[in-house]
Amino acid sequence: MPFHVETTDRLDIVDITDEVEAAIPDDFGDGLCTVFVQHTTAGVVVNEAEQRLLGDIERYLGELVPDEDGYAHDALDGNADSHLRALLLDESVSVPVRDGTLAVGTWQSILLLDCDGPRTRSVTVTCTS
Ligand code: ZN
């Protein structure tokens, strides 16, 4: 079962670490947890959820991919920049699980990056031993 994340801006970053942690089955011991976003204009990364850094990441993606640059896909639904920004990310990350808990580093969080918000985004969590 996916969980859902509401985003609030066109380019928005949401810390989903707690939601992923909650999706790990209670009886799950050690293994690997794959977090997957079911979209073509969003991505997921592991990085630091520090507020100023999140602003820097949004600025960086915006600089790498300008909002409008004569993209062919814009003739269809006007969101080529969103697809291209998502292309720089990844649709999934895998995180080790130890004793049913995400084995992330002190400063590591699982971040959903919505490149075409605001929307409701679906995230699946698959745990394998
Ligand atoms: Zn599109």
PDB file of C-alpha atoms and ligand atoms in Angstrom:
ATOM      1  CA  MET A   1       0.000   0.000   0.000  1.00  0.00           C
ATOM      2  CA  PRO A   2       1.456   3.357  -0.957  1.00  0.00           C
ATOM      3  CA  PHE A   3       1.340   6.298   1.409  1.00  0.00           C
ATOM      4  CA  HIS A   4       0.545   9.768   0.139  1.00  0.00           C
ATOM      5  CA  VAL A   5       2.344  13.077   0.483  1.00  0.00           C
ATOM      6  CA  GLU A   6       0.734  16.482  -0.079  1.00  0.00           C
ATOM      7  CA  THR A   7       3.111  19.042  -1.543  1.00  0.00           C
ATOM      8  CA  THR A   8       2.484  22.777  -1.412  1.00  0.00           C
ATOM      9  CA  ASP A   9       4.743  24.427  -4.017  1.00  0.00           C
ATOM     10  CA  ARG A  10       5.628  23.810  -7.659  1.00  0.00           C
ATOM     11  CA  LEU A  11       9.119  22.776  -6.576  1.00  0.00           C
ATOM     12  CA  ASP A  12       8.772  21.324  -3.090  1.00  0.00           C
ATOM     13  CA  ILE A  13      10.875  19.091  -0.872  1.00  0.00           C
ATOM     14  CA  VAL A  14       9.255  17.009   1.876  1.00  0.00           C
ATOM     15  CA  ASP A  15      11.050  14.939   4.519  1.00  0.00           C
ATOM     16  CA  ILE A  16       9.314  11.526   4.367  1.00  0.00           C
ATOM     17  CA  THR A  17      11.677   9.647   6.712  1.00  0.00           C
ATOM     18  CA  ASP A  18       9.016   9.174   9.412  1.00  0.00           C
ATOM     19  CA  GLU A  19       6.412   7.921   6.903  1.00  0.00           C
ATOM     20  CA  VAL A  20       8.907   5.427   5.475  1.00  0.00           C
ATOM     21  CA  GLU A  21       9.863   4.266   8.970  1.00  0.00           C
ATOM     22  CA  ALA A  22       6.173   3.774   9.783  1.00  0.00           C
ATOM     23  CA  ALA A  23       5.701   1.676   6.629  1.00  0.00           C
ATOM     24  CA  ILE A  24       8.256  -0.924   7.739  1.00  0.00           C
ATOM     25  CA  PRO A  25       6.367  -3.971   9.079  1.00  0.00           C
ATOM     26  CA  ASP A  26       6.538  -4.353  12.874  1.00  0.00           C
ATOM     27  CA  ASP A  27       8.025  -7.843  12.653  1.00  0.00           C
ATOM     28  CA  PHE A  28      10.666  -6.905  10.086  1.00  0.00           C
ATOM     29  CA  GLY A  29      14.230  -7.438  11.282  1.00  0.00           C
ATOM     30  CA  ASP A  30      17.223  -6.765   9.025  1.00  0.00           C
ATOM     31  CA  GLY A  31      17.081  -6.138   5.304  1.00  0.00           C
ATOM     32  CA  LEU A  32      16.665  -3.508   2.676  1.00  0.00           C
ATOM     33  CA  CYS A  33      13.886  -0.996   2.218  1.00  0.00           C
ATOM     34  CA  THR A  34      13.205   0.422  -1.240  1.00  0.00           C
ATOM     35  CA  VAL A  35      11.333   3.708  -1.395  1.00  0.00           C
ATOM     36  CA  PHE A  36       9.770   4.377  -4.800  1.00  0.00           C
ATOM     37  CA  VAL A  37       7.838   7.405  -6.060  1.00  0.00           C
ATOM     38  CA  GLN A  38       5.199   6.518  -8.648  1.00  0.00           C
ATOM     39  CA  HIS A  39       5.597   9.651 -10.780  1.00  0.00           C
ATOM     40  CA  THR A  40       7.544  11.085 -13.714  1.00  0.00           C
ATOM     41  CA  THR A  41       7.872  14.590 -12.279  1.00  0.00           C
ATOM     42  CA  ALA A  42       9.047  13.753  -8.764  1.00  0.00           C
ATOM     43  CA  GLY A  43      12.026  11.994  -7.244  1.00  0.00           C
ATOM     44  CA  VAL A  44      13.423  10.727  -3.976  1.00  0.00           C
ATOM     45  CA  VAL A  45      16.895  11.252  -2.518  1.00  0.00           C
ATOM     46  CA  VAL A  46      18.784  10.789   0.737  1.00  0.00           C
ATOM     47  CA  ASN A  47      20.207  14.049   2.019  1.00  0.00           C
ATOM     48  CA  GLU A  48      20.114  16.495   4.925  1.00  0.00           C
ATOM     49  CA  ALA A  49      16.739  18.037   5.758  1.00  0.00           C
ATOM     50  CA  GLU A  50      18.181  21.388   6.804  1.00  0.00           C
ATOM     51  CA  GLN A  51      15.814  24.201   5.834  1.00  0.00           C
ATOM     52  CA  ARG A  52      18.375  26.479   4.165  1.00  0.00           C
ATOM     53  CA  LEU A  53      19.889  23.538   2.274  1.00  0.00           C
ATOM     54  CA  LEU A  54      16.432  22.577   0.995  1.00  0.00           C
ATOM     55  CA  GLY A  55      16.141  26.107  -0.410  1.00  0.00           C
ATOM     56  CA  ASP A  56      19.571  25.715  -2.003  1.00  0.00           C
ATOM     57  CA  ILE A  57      18.533  22.416  -3.618  1.00  0.00           C
ATOM     58  CA  GLU A  58      15.406  24.055  -5.063  1.00  0.00           C
ATOM     59  CA  ARG A  59      17.505  26.938  -6.377  1.00  0.00           C
ATOM     60  CA  TYR A  60      20.084  24.539  -7.859  1.00  0.00           C
ATOM     61  CA  LEU A  61      17.447  22.480  -9.714  1.00  0.00           C
ATOM     62  CA  GLY A  62      15.908  25.693 -11.002  1.00  0.00           C
ATOM     63  CA  GLU A  63      19.272  26.886 -12.285  1.00  0.00           C
ATOM     64  CA  LEU A  64      20.100  23.575 -13.954  1.00  0.00           C
ATOM     65  CA  VAL A  65      16.721  23.451 -15.690  1.00  0.00           C
ATOM     66  CA  PRO A  66      15.145  26.838 -16.486  1.00  0.00           C
ATOM     67  CA  ASP A  67      11.327  27.072 -16.156  1.00  0.00           C
ATOM     68  CA  GLU A  68      10.774  27.734 -19.837  1.00  0.00           C
ATOM     69  CA  ASP A  69      13.315  27.081 -22.530  1.00  0.00           C
ATOM     70  CA  GLY A  70      11.346  26.239 -25.638  1.00  0.00           C
ATOM     71  CA  TYR A  71      10.838  22.632 -24.565  1.00  0.00           C
ATOM     72  CA  ALA A  72       8.835  20.515 -27.038  1.00  0.00           C
ATOM     73  CA  HIS A  73       6.821  18.786 -24.263  1.00  0.00           C
ATOM     74  CA  ASP A  74       5.461  22.173 -23.094  1.00  0.00           C
ATOM     75  CA  ALA A  75       3.113  22.127 -26.103  1.00  0.00           C
ATOM     76  CA  LEU A  76       1.417  19.109 -24.504  1.00  0.00           C
ATOM     77  CA  ASP A  77       1.062  19.945 -20.810  1.00  0.00           C
ATOM     78  CA  GLY A  78       3.527  22.718 -19.995  1.00  0.00           C
ATOM     79  CA  ASN A  79       5.654  20.770 -17.530  1.00  0.00           C
ATOM     80  CA  ALA A  80       8.789  19.798 -19.448  1.00  0.00           C
ATOM     81  CA  ASP A  81      10.920  21.541 -16.805  1.00  0.00           C
ATOM     82  CA  SER A  82       9.371  19.258 -14.155  1.00  0.00           C
ATOM     83  CA  HIS A  83      10.207  16.101 -16.106  1.00  0.00           C
ATOM     84  CA  LEU A  84      13.754  17.312 -16.773  1.00  0.00           C
ATOM     85  CA  ARG A  85      14.358  18.175 -13.106  1.00  0.00           C
ATOM     86  CA  ALA A  86      13.039  14.757 -12.072  1.00  0.00           C
ATOM     87  CA  LEU A  87      15.443  13.211 -14.588  1.00  0.00           C
ATOM     88  CA  LEU A  88      18.323  14.571 -12.499  1.00  0.00           C
ATOM     89  CA  LEU A  89      16.951  12.771  -9.443  1.00  0.00           C
ATOM     90  CA  ASP A  90      15.960   9.150  -9.077  1.00  0.00           C
ATOM     91  CA  GLU A  91      12.589   7.479  -8.672  1.00  0.00           C
ATOM     92  CA  SER A  92      13.812   5.247  -5.851  1.00  0.00           C
ATOM     93  CA  VAL A  93      16.334   4.876  -3.059  1.00  0.00           C
ATOM     94  CA  SER A  94      17.283   1.779  -1.085  1.00  0.00           C
ATOM     95  CA  VAL A  95      18.051   2.105   2.602  1.00  0.00           C
ATOM     96  CA  PRO A  96      19.313  -0.622   4.944  1.00  0.00           C
ATOM     97  CA  VAL A  97      17.077  -1.659   7.830  1.00  0.00           C
ATOM     98  CA  ARG A  98      18.453  -2.981  11.128  1.00  0.00           C
ATOM     99  CA  ASP A  99      16.114  -4.373  13.795  1.00  0.00           C
ATOM    100  CA  GLY A 100      13.158  -2.869  11.957  1.00  0.00           C
ATOM    101  CA  THR A 101      14.632   0.630  11.938  1.00  0.00           C
ATOM    102  CA  LEU A 102      16.094   2.627   9.055  1.00  0.00           C
ATOM    103  CA  ALA A 103      19.879   2.494   9.336  1.00  0.00           C
ATOM    104  CA  VAL A 104      20.481   6.029   8.076  1.00  0.00           C
ATOM    105  CA  GLY A 105      23.294   8.322   9.150  1.00  0.00           C
ATOM    106  CA  THR A 106      22.796  11.099  11.681  1.00  0.00           C
ATOM    107  CA  TRP A 107      22.218  13.770   9.017  1.00  0.00           C
ATOM    108  CA  GLN A 108      20.494  11.593   6.453  1.00  0.00           C
ATOM    109  CA  SER A 109      16.802  11.967   5.717  1.00  0.00           C
ATOM    110  CA  ILE A 110      14.686  10.548   2.921  1.00  0.00           C
ATOM    111  CA  LEU A 111      13.432  13.481   0.881  1.00  0.00           C
ATOM    112  CA  LEU A 112      10.676  13.522  -1.694  1.00  0.00           C
ATOM    113  CA  LEU A 113      11.268  16.200  -4.316  1.00  0.00           C
ATOM    114  CA  ASP A 114       8.158  17.276  -6.165  1.00  0.00           C
ATOM    115  CA  CYS A 115       9.085  19.071  -9.378  1.00  0.00           C
ATOM    116  CA  ASP A 116       5.477  19.697 -10.467  1.00  0.00           C
ATOM    117  CA  GLY A 117       3.490  20.501  -7.352  1.00  0.00           C
ATOM    118  CA  PRO A 118       1.352  21.148  -5.578  1.00  0.00           C
ATOM    119  CA  ARG A 119       0.048  17.605  -5.873  1.00  0.00           C
ATOM    120  CA  THR A 120      -0.687  14.456  -3.940  1.00  0.00           C
ATOM    121  CA  ARG A 121       2.233  12.081  -4.442  1.00  0.00           C
ATOM    122  CA  SER A 122       2.238   8.311  -3.924  1.00  0.00           C
ATOM    123  CA  VAL A 123       5.215   6.542  -2.399  1.00  0.00           C
ATOM    124  CA  THR A 124       5.638   2.789  -2.053  1.00  0.00           C
ATOM    125  CA  VAL A 125       7.906   1.111   0.486  1.00  0.00           C
ATOM    126  CA  THR A 126       9.060  -2.434  -0.195  1.00  0.00           C
ATOM    127  CA  CYS A 127      11.078  -4.251   2.454  1.00  0.00           C
ATOM    128  CA  THR A 128      13.100  -7.351   1.589  1.00  0.00           C
ATOM    129  CA  SER A 129      15.133  -9.551   3.938  1.00  0.00           C
TER     130      SER A 129
HETATM  131 ZN    ZN B   1       4.285  16.142 -18.855  1.00  0.00          ZN
END
